[in-house]
Amino acid sequence: MLGKTGYPNEVLLNGQWLPAAQATVSVFDRGFMLGDGIYEVIPFYRRKLFAFEQHLQRLRQGLESVGIDYGTDQLRERTAEAIARSDYEDGAVYMQVTRGVAPRKHHFPADTEPTVLLYAYPFRFDGFEQKLAHVLLSEDFRWHRCNIKSISLMGNILANQAAHQADKTENVLHRQGWITEGSHTSVFFVKDNILYTHPNGPYILPGVTRDVVLSIADELGMAVREEAVAVADLRLVTEAFLTGTTVQVTAIGSFLSDDRRLVIGSGSAGPVTRRIQTAFAGRTKAL
């Protein structure tokens, strides 16, 4: 259950279930001091995990990429335990692994024990088919390792705050005129009846929901190109949508850039987006 503060009542910290108010980490933990850690968010529907193995694999890849030595074999059991101990029908499990406690140095310390946090929280996933995102379009000023799901999220935070201040759903980013991703979402476009999304690589997070959508598109026989779309070509785009654990598949109605508003297609979800939304909802219901 959630406490009065909106936080979960209990968390799993370093293998021990604790009341959230009693869960503490050292002020010298590198996650606290340096943002030195990896995290993952795994959704569940009707108390059943969705795309767990893909999320776990991304966590493993992130840990390996930054040299954090942590075995993930028990995480499926712990994740299921977190859901069982909660009373949430729909929600997500947050897990975070930091490099652990050490004197503050930039290089990796030797022989540290990772700090591991895990907890479940509720989330309402229903209704994404009825939502319409109006988004900001901004230069992507983040680092060149966006494929790592690091807890160092200042670049994403600043990008999302800009969208929040502009009263927009999301901030869609571009590098040198080529659209990469949102501050916390993947982005898809339909142009000339072809579905486009930026290819995996250092400039985007390898989105799990993105991969599910690509699988759905393949099943539906859609033409797909994992290629970046140019900002200059947005006027040719007939549909666009965001994907992610918390947004699922949400249609984009318009982009705002330099005080200029560009409406996408009819300004609402198009037929390709609708087909993918329906198929995605079908997968979650089939768990």
GROMACS .gro file of C-alpha atoms in nm:
model
  287
    1MET     CA    1   0.000   0.000   0.000
    2LEU     CA    2   0.096   0.363  -0.037
    3GLY     CA    3   0.158   0.565   0.275
    4LYS     CA    4   0.004   0.905   0.341
    5THR     CA    5   0.302   1.070   0.169
    6GLY     CA    6   0.240   0.888  -0.160
    7TYR     CA    7   0.546   0.668  -0.112
    8PRO     CA    8   0.516   0.289  -0.080
    9ASN     CA    9   0.487   0.165   0.276
   10GLU     CA   10   0.774  -0.079   0.235
   11VAL     CA   11   1.077  -0.134   0.014
   12LEU     CA   12   1.331  -0.408  -0.042
   13LEU     CA   13   1.673  -0.265   0.040
   14ASN     CA   14   1.980  -0.488   0.011
   15GLY     CA   15   1.770  -0.803   0.044
   16GLN     CA   16   1.563  -0.692   0.344
   17TRP     CA   17   1.201  -0.574   0.345
   18LEU     CA   18   1.173  -0.260   0.551
   19PRO     CA   19   0.914   0.005   0.626
   20ALA     CA   20   0.993   0.283   0.380
   21ALA     CA   21   1.045   0.530   0.665
   22GLN     CA   22   1.319   0.309   0.809
   23ALA     CA   23   1.503   0.239   0.483
   24THR     CA   24   1.825   0.439   0.469
   25VAL     CA   25   2.148   0.439   0.270
   26SER     CA   26   2.487   0.588   0.350
   27VAL     CA   27   2.546   0.950   0.253
   28PHE     CA   28   2.863   0.814   0.090
   29ASP     CA   29   2.671   0.584  -0.141
   30ARG     CA   30   2.788   0.662  -0.495
   31GLY     CA   31   2.429   0.666  -0.616
   32PHE     CA   32   2.355   0.951  -0.376
   33MET     CA   33   2.678   1.142  -0.432
   34LEU     CA   34   2.750   1.079  -0.800
   35GLY     CA   35   2.439   0.932  -0.960
   36ASP     CA   36   2.646   0.616  -1.014
   37GLY     CA   37   2.387   0.348  -1.077
   38ILE     CA   38   2.140   0.181  -1.310
   39TYR     CA   39   1.763   0.152  -1.276
   40GLU     CA   40   1.469  -0.024  -1.437
   41VAL     CA   41   1.090   0.011  -1.427
   42ILE     CA   42   0.885  -0.300  -1.505
   43PRO     CA   43   0.506  -0.274  -1.550
   44PHE     CA   44   0.249  -0.525  -1.433
   45TYR     CA   45  -0.113  -0.562  -1.536
   46ARG     CA   46  -0.363  -0.743  -1.314
   47ARG     CA   47  -0.063  -0.842  -1.101
   48LYS     CA   48   0.115  -1.005  -1.399
   49LEU     CA   49   0.451  -0.879  -1.523
   50PHE     CA   50   0.477  -0.747  -1.877
   51ALA     CA   51   0.795  -0.796  -2.086
   52PHE     CA   52   0.993  -0.886  -1.773
   53GLU     CA   53   1.279  -1.063  -1.950
   54GLN     CA   54   1.336  -0.769  -2.186
   55HIS     CA   55   1.350  -0.527  -1.894
   56LEU     CA   56   1.583  -0.756  -1.700
   57GLN     CA   57   1.812  -0.793  -2.001
   58ARG     CA   58   1.833  -0.414  -2.036
   59LEU     CA   59   1.922  -0.387  -1.668
   60ARG     CA   60   2.197  -0.647  -1.710
   61GLN     CA   61   2.335  -0.465  -2.014
   62GLY     CA   62   2.335  -0.136  -1.826
   63LEU     CA   63   2.518  -0.282  -1.528
   64GLU     CA   64   2.775  -0.441  -1.759
   65SER     CA   65   2.818  -0.115  -1.951
   66VAL     CA   66   2.917   0.075  -1.637
   67GLY     CA   67   3.110  -0.206  -1.469
   68ILE     CA   68   2.879  -0.273  -1.174
   69ASP     CA   69   2.917  -0.636  -1.070
   70TYR     CA   70   2.575  -0.753  -0.956
   71GLY     CA   71   2.403  -1.087  -1.020
   72THR     CA   72   2.040  -1.045  -1.123
   73ASP     CA   73   1.930  -1.407  -1.087
   74GLN     CA   74   1.703  -1.341  -0.788
   75LEU     CA   75   1.529  -1.039  -0.934
   76ARG     CA   76   1.238  -1.227  -1.090
   77GLU     CA   77   1.155  -1.382  -0.753
   78ARG     CA   78   1.201  -1.050  -0.574
   79THR     CA   79   0.990  -0.864  -0.830
   80ALA     CA   80   0.707  -1.116  -0.796
   81GLU     CA   81   0.739  -1.087  -0.420
   82ALA     CA   82   0.704  -0.709  -0.437
   83ILE     CA   83   0.379  -0.743  -0.631
   84ALA     CA   84   0.248  -1.013  -0.396
   85ARG     CA   85   0.319  -0.797  -0.091
   86SER     CA   86   0.130  -0.505  -0.242
   87ASP     CA   87  -0.243  -0.469  -0.304
   88TYR     CA   88  -0.204  -0.312  -0.648
   89GLU     CA   89  -0.377  -0.465  -0.948
   90ASP     CA   90  -0.185  -0.250  -1.197
   91GLY     CA   91   0.146  -0.079  -1.140
   92ALA     CA   92   0.519  -0.105  -1.182
   93VAL     CA   93   0.821  -0.233  -0.996
   94TYR     CA   94   1.111   0.008  -0.961
   95MET     CA   95   1.457  -0.139  -0.915
   96GLN     CA   96   1.786   0.043  -0.874
   97VAL     CA   97   2.143  -0.080  -0.835
   98THR     CA   98   2.419   0.162  -0.738
   99ARG     CA   99   2.791   0.094  -0.717
  100GLY     CA  100   2.770   0.113  -0.339
  101VAL     CA  101   2.948   0.299  -0.060
  102ALA     CA  102   3.299   0.437  -0.109
  103PRO     CA  103   3.504   0.754  -0.051
  104ARG     CA  104   3.415   1.012  -0.316
  105LYS     CA  105   3.635   0.957  -0.621
  106HIS     CA  106   3.545   0.971  -0.988
  107HIS     CA  107   3.709   0.641  -1.082
  108PHE     CA  108   3.557   0.305  -0.985
  109PRO     CA  109   3.643   0.202  -0.628
  110ALA     CA  110   3.762  -0.151  -0.559
  111ASP     CA  111   3.563  -0.414  -0.369
  112THR     CA  112   3.237  -0.227  -0.312
  113GLU     CA  113   2.908  -0.399  -0.247
  114PRO     CA  114   2.622  -0.269  -0.468
  115THR     CA  115   2.325  -0.102  -0.302
  116VAL     CA  116   2.004  -0.259  -0.433
  117LEU     CA  117   1.657  -0.107  -0.399
  118LEU     CA  118   1.327  -0.251  -0.521
  119TYR     CA  119   0.962  -0.166  -0.461
  120ALA     CA  120   0.619  -0.180  -0.626
  121TYR     CA  121   0.393   0.118  -0.680
  122PRO     CA  122   0.048   0.160  -0.837
  123PHE     CA  123  -0.010   0.309  -1.181
  124ARG     CA  124  -0.323   0.343  -1.393
  125PHE     CA  125  -0.247   0.233  -1.749
  126ASP     CA  126  -0.601   0.246  -1.885
  127GLY     CA  127  -0.717   0.505  -2.133
  128PHE     CA  128  -0.398   0.562  -2.331
  129GLU     CA  129  -0.596   0.518  -2.655
  130GLN     CA  130  -0.799   0.828  -2.568
  131LYS     CA  131  -0.501   1.045  -2.478
  132LEU     CA  132  -0.339   1.290  -2.718
  133ALA     CA  133   0.009   1.431  -2.660
  134HIS     CA  134   0.106   1.783  -2.763
  135VAL     CA  135   0.483   1.796  -2.742
  136LEU     CA  136   0.775   2.035  -2.740
  137LEU     CA  137   1.057   1.994  -2.994
  138SER     CA  138   1.406   2.081  -2.865
  139GLU     CA  139   1.775   2.033  -2.928
  140ASP     CA  140   1.908   1.716  -2.763
  141PHE     CA  141   2.183   1.843  -2.530
  142ARG     CA  142   2.233   1.516  -2.339
  143TRP     CA  143   2.543   1.298  -2.331
  144HIS     CA  144   2.644   1.038  -2.592
  145ARG     CA  145   2.552   0.728  -2.387
  146CYS     CA  146   2.174   0.763  -2.377
  147ASN     CA  147   2.149   0.385  -2.430
  148ILE     CA  148   2.247   0.338  -2.064
  149LYS     CA  149   1.951   0.362  -1.824
  150SER     CA  150   2.150   0.556  -1.569
  151ILE     CA  151   2.010   0.716  -1.255
  152SER     CA  152   2.205   1.027  -1.364
  153LEU     CA  153   1.905   1.185  -1.533
  154MET     CA  154   1.973   1.559  -1.516
  155GLY     CA  155   1.966   1.601  -1.895
  156ASN     CA  156   1.629   1.423  -1.915
  157ILE     CA  157   1.499   1.617  -1.617
  158LEU     CA  158   1.585   1.954  -1.773
  159ALA     CA  159   1.429   1.849  -2.103
  160ASN     CA  160   1.110   1.730  -1.936
  161GLN     CA  161   1.091   2.039  -1.717
  162ALA     CA  162   1.099   2.254  -2.031
  163ALA     CA  163   0.797   2.060  -2.159
  164HIS     CA  164   0.622   2.097  -1.823
  165GLN     CA  165   0.678   2.473  -1.821
  166ALA     CA  166   0.541   2.494  -2.174
  167ASP     CA  167   0.234   2.292  -2.067
  168LYS     CA  168   0.328   2.009  -2.304
  169THR     CA  169   0.312   1.633  -2.252
  170GLU     CA  170   0.670   1.559  -2.353
  171ASN     CA  171   0.985   1.711  -2.501
  172VAL     CA  172   1.088   1.536  -2.823
  173LEU     CA  173   1.459   1.586  -2.889
  174HIS     CA  174   1.675   1.616  -3.199
  175ARG     CA  175   2.049   1.617  -3.270
  176GLN     CA  176   2.169   1.827  -3.562
  177GLY     CA  177   1.822   1.819  -3.712
  178TRP     CA  178   1.753   1.445  -3.666
  179ILE     CA  179   1.489   1.338  -3.413
  180THR     CA  180   1.616   1.098  -3.148
  181GLU     CA  181   1.363   1.033  -2.868
  182GLY     CA  182   1.161   1.200  -2.595
  183SER     CA  183   1.289   1.290  -2.249
  184HIS     CA  184   1.138   0.964  -2.120
  185THR     CA  185   0.980   0.806  -2.427
  186SER     CA  186   1.056   0.659  -2.769
  187VAL     CA  187   0.906   0.829  -3.076
  188PHE     CA  188   0.753   0.681  -3.392
  189PHE     CA  189   0.642   0.850  -3.714
  190VAL     CA  190   0.435   0.749  -4.016
  191LYS     CA  191   0.549   0.893  -4.347
  192ASP     CA  192   0.447   0.762  -4.690
  193ASN     CA  193   0.273   0.470  -4.513
  194ILE     CA  194   0.605   0.362  -4.358
  195LEU     CA  195   0.664   0.347  -3.983
  196TYR     CA  196   0.987   0.519  -3.875
  197THR     CA  197   1.178   0.527  -3.547
  198HIS     CA  198   1.537   0.616  -3.460
  199PRO     CA  199   1.771   0.313  -3.468
  200ASN     CA  200   1.918   0.178  -3.147
  201GLY     CA  201   2.257   0.321  -3.059
  202PRO     CA  202   2.421   0.570  -2.823
  203TYR     CA  203   2.164   0.847  -2.878
  204ILE     CA  204   1.850   0.666  -2.758
  205LEU     CA  205   1.747   0.430  -2.481
  206PRO     CA  206   1.666   0.083  -2.621
  207GLY     CA  207   1.301   0.106  -2.523
  208VAL     CA  208   1.128  -0.215  -2.426
  209THR     CA  209   0.788  -0.081  -2.531
  210ARG     CA  210   0.956   0.038  -2.853
  211ASP     CA  211   1.062  -0.323  -2.921
  212VAL     CA  212   0.713  -0.451  -2.846
  213VAL     CA  213   0.569  -0.201  -3.095
  214LEU     CA  214   0.822  -0.307  -3.360
  215SER     CA  215   0.716  -0.668  -3.303
  216ILE     CA  216   0.350  -0.569  -3.337
  217ALA     CA  217   0.420  -0.378  -3.658
  218ASP     CA  218   0.592  -0.683  -3.800
  219GLU     CA  219   0.296  -0.905  -3.708
  220LEU     CA  220   0.059  -0.657  -3.875
  221GLY     CA  221   0.267  -0.658  -4.191
  222MET     CA  222   0.358  -0.290  -4.169
  223ALA     CA  223   0.657  -0.145  -4.351
  224VAL     CA  224   0.912  -0.032  -4.090
  225ARG     CA  225   1.238   0.157  -4.114
  226GLU     CA  226   1.461   0.209  -3.812
  227GLU     CA  227   1.585   0.541  -3.942
  228ALA     CA  228   1.589   0.890  -3.791
  229VAL     CA  229   1.335   1.140  -3.918
  230ALA     CA  230   1.458   1.491  -3.997
  231VAL     CA  231   1.296   1.788  -3.828
  232ALA     CA  232   1.263   1.939  -4.174
  233ASP     CA  233   1.051   1.640  -4.280
  234LEU     CA  234   0.795   1.669  -3.999
  235ARG     CA  235   0.562   1.849  -4.240
  236LEU     CA  236   0.550   1.523  -4.441
  237VAL     CA  237   0.458   1.310  -4.137
  238THR     CA  238   0.095   1.195  -4.126
  239GLU     CA  239   0.103   1.028  -3.782
  240ALA     CA  240   0.329   1.025  -3.477
  241PHE     CA  241   0.316   0.859  -3.138
  242LEU     CA  242   0.513   0.811  -2.818
  243THR     CA  243   0.591   0.476  -2.657
  244GLY     CA  244   0.710   0.387  -2.310
  245THR     CA  245   0.626   0.192  -1.997
  246THR     CA  246   0.402   0.465  -1.856
  247VAL     CA  247   0.265   0.614  -2.180
  248GLN     CA  248   0.223   0.279  -2.364
  249VAL     CA  249   0.129   0.400  -2.714
  250THR     CA  250   0.011   0.763  -2.707
  251ALA     CA  251  -0.071   0.958  -3.023
  252ILE     CA  252   0.099   1.293  -3.086
  253GLY     CA  253  -0.130   1.573  -3.203
  254SER     CA  254   0.120   1.851  -3.254
  255PHE     CA  255   0.478   1.974  -3.208
  256LEU     CA  256   0.579   2.316  -3.075
  257SER     CA  257   0.918   2.453  -3.181
  258ASP     CA  258   1.034   2.814  -3.151
  259ASP     CA  259   0.674   2.923  -3.085
  260ARG     CA  260   0.561   2.760  -3.410
  261ARG     CA  261   0.298   2.485  -3.385
  262LEU     CA  262   0.292   2.200  -3.633
  263VAL     CA  263  -0.019   1.981  -3.635
  264ILE     CA  264   0.047   1.618  -3.730
  265GLY     CA  265  -0.201   1.479  -3.982
  266SER     CA  266  -0.554   1.542  -3.862
  267GLY     CA  267  -0.429   1.635  -3.516
  268SER     CA  268  -0.554   1.308  -3.367
  269ALA     CA  269  -0.460   0.940  -3.368
  270GLY     CA  270  -0.438   0.805  -3.722
  271PRO     CA  271  -0.522   0.457  -3.852
  272VAL     CA  272  -0.170   0.312  -3.810
  273THR     CA  273  -0.149   0.439  -3.452
  274ARG     CA  274  -0.496   0.297  -3.379
  275ARG     CA  275  -0.403  -0.048  -3.510
  276ILE     CA  276  -0.089  -0.056  -3.297
  277GLN     CA  277  -0.275   0.068  -2.989
  278THR     CA  278  -0.537  -0.204  -3.029
  279ALA     CA  279  -0.272  -0.474  -3.071
  280PHE     CA  280  -0.071  -0.345  -2.775
  281ALA     CA  281  -0.379  -0.344  -2.551
  282GLY     CA  282  -0.446  -0.699  -2.670
  283ARG     CA  283  -0.102  -0.811  -2.554
  284THR     CA  284  -0.150  -0.668  -2.207
  285LYS     CA  285  -0.493  -0.829  -2.177
  286ALA     CA  286  -0.355  -1.166  -2.286
  287LEU     CA  287  -0.113  -1.193  -1.990
   0.00000   0.00000   0.00000
